C-alpha cells in the first residue's frame, strides 16, 4: 500500500474513532468492510441479540417455514443468527445437528436480506483419527494439520469445501454475504481436540494463521470476519495466551454459561462482568470489537435472568452482540430440555420482552435500521 493511500484510510477510519482498525482481510468485500466499520461504530451502544439455529427449529417444532421462537415472542428475528458447519468437511448434506446445508444457505440469505448478521462456528471432526470435535484422545492432531503434517492435505481439502460453501452464500442483491467466522472455539477448555491440553499454544496459533492465510490468500474468500473465542480465563494473559495476533482476528469474544441453581446467578453475574472488563481492555488497546459468542442458562429457570443477571453484567461493558445457544429438545425426540432462548409462554418471556422494549437488546429490525452492510453514516 502506498503511503498516500494508507494515510487516506487512516484518516477515514480515524473519523470513526478507529485509529488503528485493520481487517484480517484487507481485500474483504465492501459489505464485509462496512459490516466491520458499522459494528465498530455502534460498539458499546447497541447489544444485538443472537440465537443459534433460530430459523431451523425451536421448542417443539422443526423446519416449519418462517418460524422462530424469538420472532414468535418478540415479533422480530434475532439480530444475529448462528449456524454450525460441522459435517461440511465430510461433504455431508446436513450438519451435526441435522440442519441441511442447503436450508442453512437459505436461512443465511433470509437473515442477510433482512439486514441481520450471520455467524458460523465449526465443530470440526478430528482429521487425524476420524473422531468428533469432542475427541480428546490425541495431542498431535493440530500439529499434523500444519504444513508438512500427516493430514495437512486433508485439512486443505476440508477448507476448500468450507471456502466453496462460504462463497456460495449470496443475498438477493447478488452480493456475497459477510460472515463472522469463529473457528476452533473455546480453546482455553479441554473438551475439543484443539483445546488447551490437546495442543501447544504455538501450534494453535499456527493453525489459526494457516487457516486465515489459506482461506484468504489461496481460496480467495473475502466475506469473512474472524472471531477469536476462548471460554474460561481469569486475566488478560490467559485470554491472550493463544491469540494469533491482530492481523488475524477481527472480533474478540468468549463463551460463558450459567449452570445449576438460580441462586448461582449472582456469582455468574460477577464472573461475566469481570470477563467483559478484561476483554474490553484488550479490545480497546487493540482496536477490536467485543462479543459474547455463546452464552446461556439451559431452560432459563430464572424469570428475571435477562435483566437481573445478564443486563446488570453487560450494561457497563456492552459487547456488540451476545448469542444464546440452540433451542433443541423439549417435547421432541432429541435431548430433553436443551434450549437457551425464551419462547412464547416461557417464564422468562416477560423479562425478555422488557429488554426489547427498553432497547437493551436489539433484534432484526434494529439491525436493519442500522444498515450494517452500507457505508457507515457519520
Ligand atoms: C452443543 C450441544 C450439542 C450440539 C453442539 C453443536 O453445545 O448443543 O447438542 O451438537 O453444541 O451444535
Tab-separated table of C-alpha atoms and ligand atoms in Angstrom:
chain	number	residue	atom	x	y	z
A	1	UNK	CA	0.000	0.000	0.000
A	2	UNK	CA	1.358	3.426	-0.851
A	3	UNK	CA	1.866	5.967	1.918
A	4	UNK	CA	-0.813	8.212	0.437
A	5	UNK	CA	-3.482	5.513	0.414
A	6	UNK	CA	-2.708	4.343	3.919
A	7	UNK	CA	-2.832	7.914	5.167
A	8	UNK	CA	-6.218	8.319	3.459
A	9	UNK	CA	-7.529	5.117	5.029
A	10	UNK	CA	-6.145	6.098	8.400
A	11	UNK	CA	-7.891	9.463	8.198
A	12	UNK	CA	-11.204	7.886	7.150
A	13	UNK	CA	-11.057	5.293	9.878
A	14	UNK	CA	-9.940	7.815	12.469
A	15	UNK	CA	-13.057	9.821	11.829
A	16	UNK	CA	-14.928	6.830	13.226
A	17	UNK	CA	-12.616	6.695	16.206
A	18	UNK	CA	-10.921	3.595	14.843
A	19	UNK	CA	-7.370	4.798	14.749
A	20	UNK	CA	-5.697	1.503	14.007
A	21	UNK	CA	-8.539	-0.565	12.581
A	22	UNK	CA	-7.069	-3.266	10.406
A	23	UNK	CA	-9.155	-6.050	8.951
A	24	UNK	CA	-7.687	-9.540	8.838
A	25	UNK	CA	-8.547	-9.451	5.182
A	26	UNK	CA	-7.572	-6.126	3.569
A	27	UNK	CA	-9.360	-7.336	0.410
A	28	UNK	CA	-12.615	-8.082	2.187
A	29	UNK	CA	-15.728	-7.271	0.154
A	30	UNK	CA	-17.255	-3.836	0.555
A	31	UNK	CA	-20.199	-5.262	2.521
A	32	UNK	CA	-17.831	-7.117	4.854
A	33	UNK	CA	-15.774	-3.985	5.465
A	34	UNK	CA	-18.939	-1.972	6.004
A	35	UNK	CA	-20.245	-4.508	8.495
A	36	UNK	CA	-16.990	-4.289	10.420
A	37	UNK	CA	-16.939	-0.473	10.408
A	38	UNK	CA	-20.587	-0.268	11.404
A	39	UNK	CA	-20.031	-2.703	14.243
A	40	UNK	CA	-17.023	-0.676	15.383
A	41	UNK	CA	-19.177	2.421	15.228
A	42	UNK	CA	-22.018	1.069	17.369
A	43	UNK	CA	-19.800	-0.959	19.711
A	44	UNK	CA	-20.732	-0.063	23.276
A	45	UNK	CA	-24.037	1.483	22.243
A	46	UNK	CA	-26.201	-1.399	20.982
A	47	UNK	CA	-26.253	-5.029	22.067
A	48	UNK	CA	-27.505	-7.243	19.281
A	49	UNK	CA	-29.286	-10.376	20.417
A	50	UNK	CA	-28.290	-13.599	18.681
A	51	UNK	CA	-29.569	-17.165	18.644
A	52	UNK	CA	-28.119	-20.396	17.235
A	53	UNK	CA	-30.169	-22.251	14.587
A	54	UNK	CA	-33.048	-19.847	15.232
A	55	UNK	CA	-34.871	-20.337	11.922
A	56	UNK	CA	-34.281	-24.084	11.689
A	57	UNK	CA	-36.081	-25.403	14.753
A	58	UNK	CA	-37.282	-24.449	18.196
A	59	UNK	CA	-39.033	-25.797	21.229
A	60	UNK	CA	-41.498	-28.361	19.901
A	61	UNK	CA	-41.036	-27.703	16.141
A	62	UNK	CA	-38.617	-28.289	13.295
A	63	UNK	CA	-38.266	-26.875	9.783
A	64	UNK	CA	-41.568	-25.043	9.611
A	65	UNK	CA	-41.294	-22.184	7.168
A	66	UNK	CA	-40.979	-18.740	8.713
A	67	UNK	CA	-40.937	-19.979	12.299
A	68	UNK	CA	-38.583	-18.753	15.022
A	69	UNK	CA	-39.059	-18.968	18.786
A	70	UNK	CA	-37.546	-15.496	19.164
A	71	UNK	CA	-39.755	-13.964	16.493
A	72	UNK	CA	-42.910	-15.579	17.815
A	73	UNK	CA	-42.167	-13.974	21.154
A	74	UNK	CA	-40.795	-10.574	20.120
A	75	UNK	CA	-42.197	-10.035	16.629
A	76	UNK	CA	-38.654	-9.968	15.233
A	77	UNK	CA	-35.948	-12.418	14.306
A	78	UNK	CA	-32.721	-12.131	16.305
A	79	UNK	CA	-30.174	-9.603	15.042
A	80	UNK	CA	-27.510	-12.314	14.894
A	81	UNK	CA	-28.101	-15.786	13.511
A	82	UNK	CA	-25.634	-18.519	14.432
A	83	UNK	CA	-25.014	-21.680	12.387
A	84	UNK	CA	-22.554	-24.560	12.607
A	85	UNK	CA	-20.896	-26.143	9.583
A	86	UNK	CA	-19.762	-29.406	11.174
A	87	UNK	CA	-20.284	-32.097	8.530
A	88	UNK	CA	-19.196	-29.897	5.662
A	89	UNK	CA	-15.664	-31.314	5.991
A	90	UNK	CA	-17.039	-34.741	5.129
A	91	UNK	CA	-19.244	-33.488	2.344
A	92	UNK	CA	-22.380	-34.329	4.324
A	93	UNK	CA	-25.563	-32.675	3.160
A	94	UNK	CA	-26.530	-31.752	6.733
A	95	UNK	CA	-24.667	-30.621	9.858
A	96	UNK	CA	-24.118	-32.436	13.155
A	97	UNK	CA	-27.461	-31.299	14.496
A	98	UNK	CA	-29.319	-32.320	11.350
A	99	UNK	CA	-29.572	-28.901	9.672
A	100	UNK	CA	-29.342	-29.403	5.889
A	101	UNK	CA	-26.654	-27.182	4.352
A	102	UNK	CA	-28.931	-26.075	1.531
A	103	UNK	CA	-31.545	-24.938	4.054
A	104	UNK	CA	-28.834	-23.223	6.064
A	105	UNK	CA	-27.839	-21.324	2.940
A	106	UNK	CA	-31.436	-20.133	2.559
A	107	UNK	CA	-31.672	-19.124	6.219
A	108	UNK	CA	-28.416	-17.180	5.932
A	109	UNK	CA	-29.770	-15.417	2.863
A	110	UNK	CA	-33.043	-14.577	4.605
A	111	UNK	CA	-31.155	-13.144	7.570
A	112	UNK	CA	-28.889	-11.053	5.322
A	113	UNK	CA	-31.816	-9.805	3.237
A	114	UNK	CA	-33.462	-8.703	6.488
A	115	UNK	CA	-30.350	-6.747	7.495
A	116	UNK	CA	-29.288	-9.179	10.233
A	117	UNK	CA	-25.852	-10.747	10.829
A	118	UNK	CA	-24.760	-14.359	10.321
A	119	UNK	CA	-22.036	-16.162	12.248
A	120	UNK	CA	-20.558	-19.627	11.622
A	121	UNK	CA	-18.878	-21.995	14.050
A	122	UNK	CA	-17.381	-25.359	13.112
A	123	UNK	CA	-17.441	-28.390	15.399
A	124	UNK	CA	-14.919	-29.945	13.049
A	125	UNK	CA	-14.245	-33.687	13.185
A	126	UNK	CA	-10.735	-34.755	14.103
A	127	UNK	CA	-8.982	-35.108	10.732
A	128	UNK	CA	-6.300	-37.369	12.192
A	129	UNK	CA	-8.384	-40.136	13.740
A	130	UNK	CA	-11.851	-39.539	12.305
A	131	UNK	CA	-13.473	-38.936	15.705
A	132	UNK	CA	-15.713	-35.995	16.539
A	133	UNK	CA	-14.794	-32.473	17.654
A	134	UNK	CA	-15.079	-33.698	21.245
A	135	UNK	CA	-12.210	-36.148	20.828
A	136	UNK	CA	-9.525	-35.501	23.440
A	137	UNK	CA	-7.513	-38.675	22.967
A	138	UNK	CA	-4.866	-37.134	20.730
A	139	UNK	CA	-2.381	-34.364	21.397
A	140	UNK	CA	-0.863	-34.385	17.935
A	141	UNK	CA	-3.831	-33.521	15.699
A	142	UNK	CA	-3.189	-29.782	15.381
A	143	UNK	CA	0.479	-30.353	14.593
A	144	UNK	CA	-0.474	-32.911	11.962
A	145	UNK	CA	-2.691	-30.330	10.218
A	146	UNK	CA	0.127	-27.829	9.749
A	147	UNK	CA	2.342	-27.688	6.639
A	148	UNK	CA	4.306	-30.951	6.260
A	149	UNK	CA	1.992	-32.656	8.768
A	150	UNK	CA	0.348	-36.028	8.102
A	151	UNK	CA	-3.122	-34.582	7.456
A	152	UNK	CA	-2.189	-31.206	6.040
A	153	UNK	CA	-3.508	-32.081	2.577
A	154	UNK	CA	-6.695	-33.431	4.077
A	155	UNK	CA	-7.195	-30.245	6.083
A	156	UNK	CA	-6.742	-28.149	2.957
A	157	UNK	CA	-9.372	-30.261	1.208
A	158	UNK	CA	-11.734	-29.581	4.139
A	159	UNK	CA	-11.024	-25.867	3.942
A	160	UNK	CA	-11.749	-25.981	0.213
A	161	UNK	CA	-15.216	-27.329	0.971
A	162	UNK	CA	-15.733	-24.624	3.537
A	163	UNK	CA	-14.493	-21.971	1.098
A	164	UNK	CA	-16.862	-23.186	-1.611
A	165	UNK	CA	-19.794	-23.072	0.803
A	166	UNK	CA	-18.984	-19.579	2.076
A	167	UNK	CA	-18.545	-18.353	-1.483
A	168	UNK	CA	-21.974	-19.750	-2.345
A	169	UNK	CA	-23.667	-17.530	0.241
A	170	UNK	CA	-25.242	-14.659	-1.652
A	171	UNK	CA	-28.027	-12.247	-0.842
A	172	UNK	CA	-30.932	-11.281	-3.069
A	173	UNK	CA	-28.755	-8.330	-4.098
A	174	UNK	CA	-26.287	-10.811	-5.590
A	175	UNK	CA	-23.559	-9.829	-3.113
A	176	UNK	CA	-21.505	-12.260	-1.071
A	177	UNK	CA	-22.911	-12.399	2.450
A	178	UNK	CA	-20.447	-11.282	5.155
A	179	UNK	CA	-19.934	-13.949	7.794
A	180	UNK	CA	-18.468	-13.758	11.293
A	181	UNK	CA	-16.372	-16.926	11.307
A	182	UNK	CA	-15.484	-18.452	14.698
A	183	UNK	CA	-13.168	-21.412	14.133
A	184	UNK	CA	-11.572	-23.605	16.830
A	185	UNK	CA	-13.734	-22.146	19.570
A	186	UNK	CA	-13.488	-22.492	23.355
A	187	UNK	CA	-9.798	-23.278	23.015
A	188	UNK	CA	-8.978	-22.481	26.663
A	189	UNK	CA	-11.062	-25.506	27.631
A	190	UNK	CA	-10.066	-29.120	27.126
A	191	UNK	CA	-13.061	-30.737	25.525
A	192	UNK	CA	-12.221	-30.339	21.830
A	193	UNK	CA	-9.162	-31.761	20.038
A	194	UNK	CA	-7.877	-28.177	19.570
A	195	UNK	CA	-8.162	-27.457	23.322
A	196	UNK	CA	-5.616	-26.267	25.843
A	197	UNK	CA	-4.329	-29.697	26.822
A	198	UNK	CA	-4.668	-31.084	23.321
A	199	UNK	CA	-2.195	-28.795	21.568
A	200	UNK	CA	0.519	-26.270	22.362
A	201	UNK	CA	-0.096	-22.516	22.121
A	202	UNK	CA	2.289	-22.139	19.160
A	203	UNK	CA	0.516	-24.949	17.327
A	204	UNK	CA	-2.893	-23.393	17.917
A	205	UNK	CA	-1.630	-20.021	16.673
A	206	UNK	CA	-0.005	-21.622	13.638
A	207	UNK	CA	-3.225	-23.463	12.790
A	208	UNK	CA	-5.243	-20.255	13.082
A	209	UNK	CA	-2.805	-18.284	10.928
A	210	UNK	CA	-2.634	-21.010	8.331
A	211	UNK	CA	-6.444	-21.162	8.209
A	212	UNK	CA	-6.760	-17.421	7.637
A	213	UNK	CA	-3.959	-17.446	5.081
A	214	UNK	CA	-5.375	-20.407	3.165
A	215	UNK	CA	-8.938	-19.111	3.045
A	216	UNK	CA	-7.984	-15.512	2.311
A	217	UNK	CA	-4.949	-15.803	0.041
A	218	UNK	CA	-5.278	-19.202	-1.588
A	219	UNK	CA	-9.030	-19.747	-1.766
A	220	UNK	CA	-9.691	-16.022	-2.138
A	221	UNK	CA	-12.531	-15.984	0.373
A	222	UNK	CA	-13.240	-12.330	1.092
A	223	UNK	CA	-16.503	-12.331	3.016
A	224	UNK	CA	-15.189	-13.386	6.422
A	225	UNK	CA	-14.512	-11.567	9.667
A	226	UNK	CA	-12.549	-13.740	12.093
A	227	UNK	CA	-13.807	-14.206	15.666
A	228	UNK	CA	-11.378	-15.250	18.417
A	229	UNK	CA	-13.116	-17.250	21.118
A	230	UNK	CA	-11.697	-18.572	24.391
A	231	UNK	CA	-14.012	-19.971	27.052
A	232	UNK	CA	-12.734	-19.650	30.601
A	233	UNK	CA	-9.975	-17.130	31.520
A	234	UNK	CA	-9.103	-15.182	34.632
A	235	UNK	CA	-6.878	-12.410	33.358
A	236	UNK	CA	-5.515	-10.799	30.212
A	237	UNK	CA	-2.600	-13.213	29.969
A	238	UNK	CA	-4.926	-16.214	29.962
A	239	UNK	CA	-7.227	-14.574	27.437
A	240	UNK	CA	-4.304	-13.826	25.126
A	241	UNK	CA	-2.291	-16.997	25.612
A	242	UNK	CA	-3.260	-18.410	22.219
A	243	UNK	CA	-4.058	-15.146	20.431
A	244	UNK	CA	-2.694	-15.384	16.886
A	245	UNK	CA	-2.187	-11.608	16.520
A	246	UNK	CA	-4.094	-8.536	15.479
A	247	UNK	CA	-3.696	-9.221	11.783
A	248	UNK	CA	-5.623	-12.485	12.068
A	249	UNK	CA	-8.536	-11.517	14.306
A	250	UNK	CA	-11.381	-9.023	13.893
A	251	UNK	CA	-13.692	-9.728	16.822
A	252	UNK	CA	-12.809	-10.682	20.394
A	253	UNK	CA	-15.318	-12.947	22.083
A	254	UNK	CA	-15.730	-15.636	24.715
A	255	UNK	CA	-18.308	-18.262	25.632
A	256	UNK	CA	-19.976	-18.497	29.025
A	257	UNK	CA	-22.846	-20.479	30.547
A	258	UNK	CA	-24.637	-20.395	33.878
A	259	UNK	CA	-25.121	-23.821	35.428
A	260	UNK	CA	-27.014	-25.077	38.437
A	261	UNK	CA	-29.338	-23.181	40.705
A	262	UNK	CA	-30.941	-19.797	40.135
A	263	UNK	CA	-29.167	-18.639	43.290
A	264	UNK	CA	-25.864	-19.091	41.430
A	265	UNK	CA	-26.870	-16.070	39.321
A	266	UNK	CA	-25.057	-13.520	41.474
A	267	UNK	CA	-21.717	-15.320	41.191
A	268	UNK	CA	-22.256	-15.839	37.466
A	269	UNK	CA	-23.013	-12.133	37.044
A	270	UNK	CA	-19.762	-11.149	38.775
A	271	UNK	CA	-17.780	-13.605	36.681
A	272	UNK	CA	-19.380	-12.328	33.466
A	273	UNK	CA	-18.750	-8.728	34.479
A	274	UNK	CA	-15.087	-9.442	35.203
A	275	UNK	CA	-14.590	-11.275	31.936
A	276	UNK	CA	-16.194	-8.469	29.959
A	277	UNK	CA	-13.953	-5.914	31.653
A	278	UNK	CA	-10.825	-7.930	30.807
A	279	UNK	CA	-11.958	-8.456	27.227
A	280	UNK	CA	-12.859	-4.795	26.809
A	281	UNK	CA	-9.430	-3.644	27.989
A	282	UNK	CA	-7.744	-5.887	25.439
A	283	UNK	CA	-10.154	-4.782	22.720
A	284	UNK	CA	-9.631	-1.085	23.384
A	285	UNK	CA	-5.887	-1.474	23.229
A	286	UNK	CA	-6.057	-3.464	20.009
A	287	UNK	CA	-8.974	-1.627	18.357
A	288	UNK	CA	-11.226	-4.681	18.200
A	289	UNK	CA	-14.933	-5.294	18.670
A	290	UNK	CA	-16.150	-7.443	21.584
A	291	UNK	CA	-18.881	-10.083	21.678
A	292	UNK	CA	-20.189	-12.942	23.767
A	293	UNK	CA	-20.223	-15.546	21.026
A	294	UNK	CA	-22.129	-18.128	23.085
A	295	UNK	CA	-23.947	-17.793	26.326
A	296	UNK	CA	-26.926	-19.236	28.079
A	297	UNK	CA	-28.599	-20.910	31.009
A	298	UNK	CA	-30.302	-24.084	29.921
A	299	UNK	CA	-34.107	-23.793	30.208
A	300	UNK	CA	-33.648	-20.312	31.780
A	301	UNK	CA	-35.249	-21.283	35.094
A	302	UNK	CA	-34.741	-17.717	36.408
A	303	UNK	CA	-37.685	-15.489	35.393
A	304	UNK	CA	-35.510	-12.367	35.729
A	305	UNK	CA	-32.326	-13.786	34.241
A	306	UNK	CA	-32.169	-11.332	31.324
A	307	UNK	CA	-32.490	-8.129	33.340
A	308	UNK	CA	-31.094	-9.168	36.672
A	309	UNK	CA	-28.154	-11.314	35.684
A	310	UNK	CA	-27.268	-10.672	32.040
A	311	UNK	CA	-28.072	-6.988	31.697
A	312	UNK	CA	-26.556	-5.979	35.010
A	313	UNK	CA	-23.347	-7.735	33.991
A	314	UNK	CA	-23.098	-6.310	30.490
A	315	UNK	CA	-24.520	-2.787	30.833
A	316	UNK	CA	-21.174	-1.144	31.618
A	317	UNK	CA	-19.128	-3.017	29.040
A	318	UNK	CA	-21.567	-3.705	26.267
A	319	UNK	CA	-20.432	-6.312	23.770
A	320	UNK	CA	-21.698	-5.700	20.253
A	321	UNK	CA	-23.633	-8.959	20.352
A	322	UNK	CA	-24.486	-11.848	22.615
A	323	UNK	CA	-25.661	-15.141	21.175
A	324	UNK	CA	-27.582	-17.793	23.075
A	325	UNK	CA	-27.326	-21.427	22.064
A	326	UNK	CA	-29.881	-23.537	20.235
A	327	UNK	CA	-33.469	-24.365	21.144
A	328	UNK	CA	-33.417	-28.111	20.705
A	329	UNK	CA	-35.113	-30.900	22.567
A	330	UNK	CA	-38.076	-30.470	24.861
A	331	UNK	CA	-41.120	-32.211	23.547
A	332	UNK	CA	-39.019	-33.558	20.665
A	333	UNK	CA	-37.229	-36.851	20.175
A	334	UNK	CA	-33.882	-35.189	20.834
A	335	UNK	CA	-32.195	-34.460	24.112
A	336	UNK	CA	-34.608	-33.213	26.707
A	337	UNK	CA	-34.524	-29.668	27.933
A	338	UNK	CA	-31.864	-28.244	25.682
A	339	UNK	CA	-32.996	-24.719	24.931
A	340	UNK	CA	-31.493	-21.311	25.674
A	341	UNK	CA	-33.787	-18.671	24.144
A	342	UNK	CA	-37.204	-17.949	25.641
A	343	UNK	CA	-40.302	-18.827	23.646
A	344	UNK	CA	-43.884	-17.604	23.944
A	345	UNK	CA	-45.215	-18.576	27.359
A	346	UNK	CA	-41.782	-19.225	28.896
A	347	UNK	CA	-41.327	-17.945	32.468
A	348	UNK	CA	-38.600	-15.507	31.407
A	349	UNK	CA	-40.617	-14.179	28.437
A	350	UNK	CA	-41.967	-11.016	30.168
A	351	UNK	CA	-38.475	-10.078	31.333
A	352	UNK	CA	-37.079	-10.687	27.853
A	353	UNK	CA	-39.805	-8.532	26.263
A	354	UNK	CA	-38.927	-5.818	28.718
A	355	UNK	CA	-35.343	-5.928	27.439
A	356	UNK	CA	-36.682	-5.485	23.938
A	357	UNK	CA	-38.989	-2.613	24.903
A	358	UNK	CA	-36.181	-0.781	26.647
A	359	UNK	CA	-33.962	-1.382	23.591
A	360	UNK	CA	-31.424	-3.077	25.794
A	361	UNK	CA	-31.400	-5.984	23.384
A	362	UNK	CA	-31.628	-5.099	19.691
A	363	UNK	CA	-33.236	-7.534	17.278
A	364	UNK	CA	-33.505	-7.814	13.489
A	365	UNK	CA	-35.459	-4.609	12.910
A	366	UNK	CA	-32.911	-2.606	14.870
A	367	UNK	CA	-30.116	-4.242	12.893
A	368	UNK	CA	-31.877	-3.454	9.631
A	369	UNK	CA	-32.387	0.192	10.558
A	370	UNK	CA	-28.644	0.489	11.179
A	371	UNK	CA	-27.920	-0.587	7.573
A	372	UNK	CA	-24.950	-2.669	8.587
A	373	UNK	CA	-23.840	-3.519	5.057
A	374	UNK	CA	-23.906	0.039	3.719
A	375	UNK	CA	-21.350	2.798	4.093
A	376	UNK	CA	-21.172	3.845	7.718
A	377	UNK	CA	-23.159	7.020	8.394
A	378	UNK	CA	-21.189	9.659	10.217
B	1	LIG	C1	-23.590	-28.372	21.932
B	1	LIG	C2	-24.922	-29.057	22.073
B	1	LIG	C3	-24.885	-30.255	21.164
B	1	LIG	C4	-24.605	-29.788	19.737
B	1	LIG	C5	-23.376	-28.905	19.665
B	1	LIG	C6	-23.146	-28.299	18.304
B	1	LIG	O1	-23.418	-27.385	22.853
B	1	LIG	O2	-25.953	-28.198	21.692
B	1	LIG	O3	-26.126	-30.922	21.227
B	1	LIG	O4	-24.463	-30.887	18.866
B	1	LIG	O5	-23.456	-27.880	20.609
B	1	LIG	O6	-24.212	-27.506	17.881
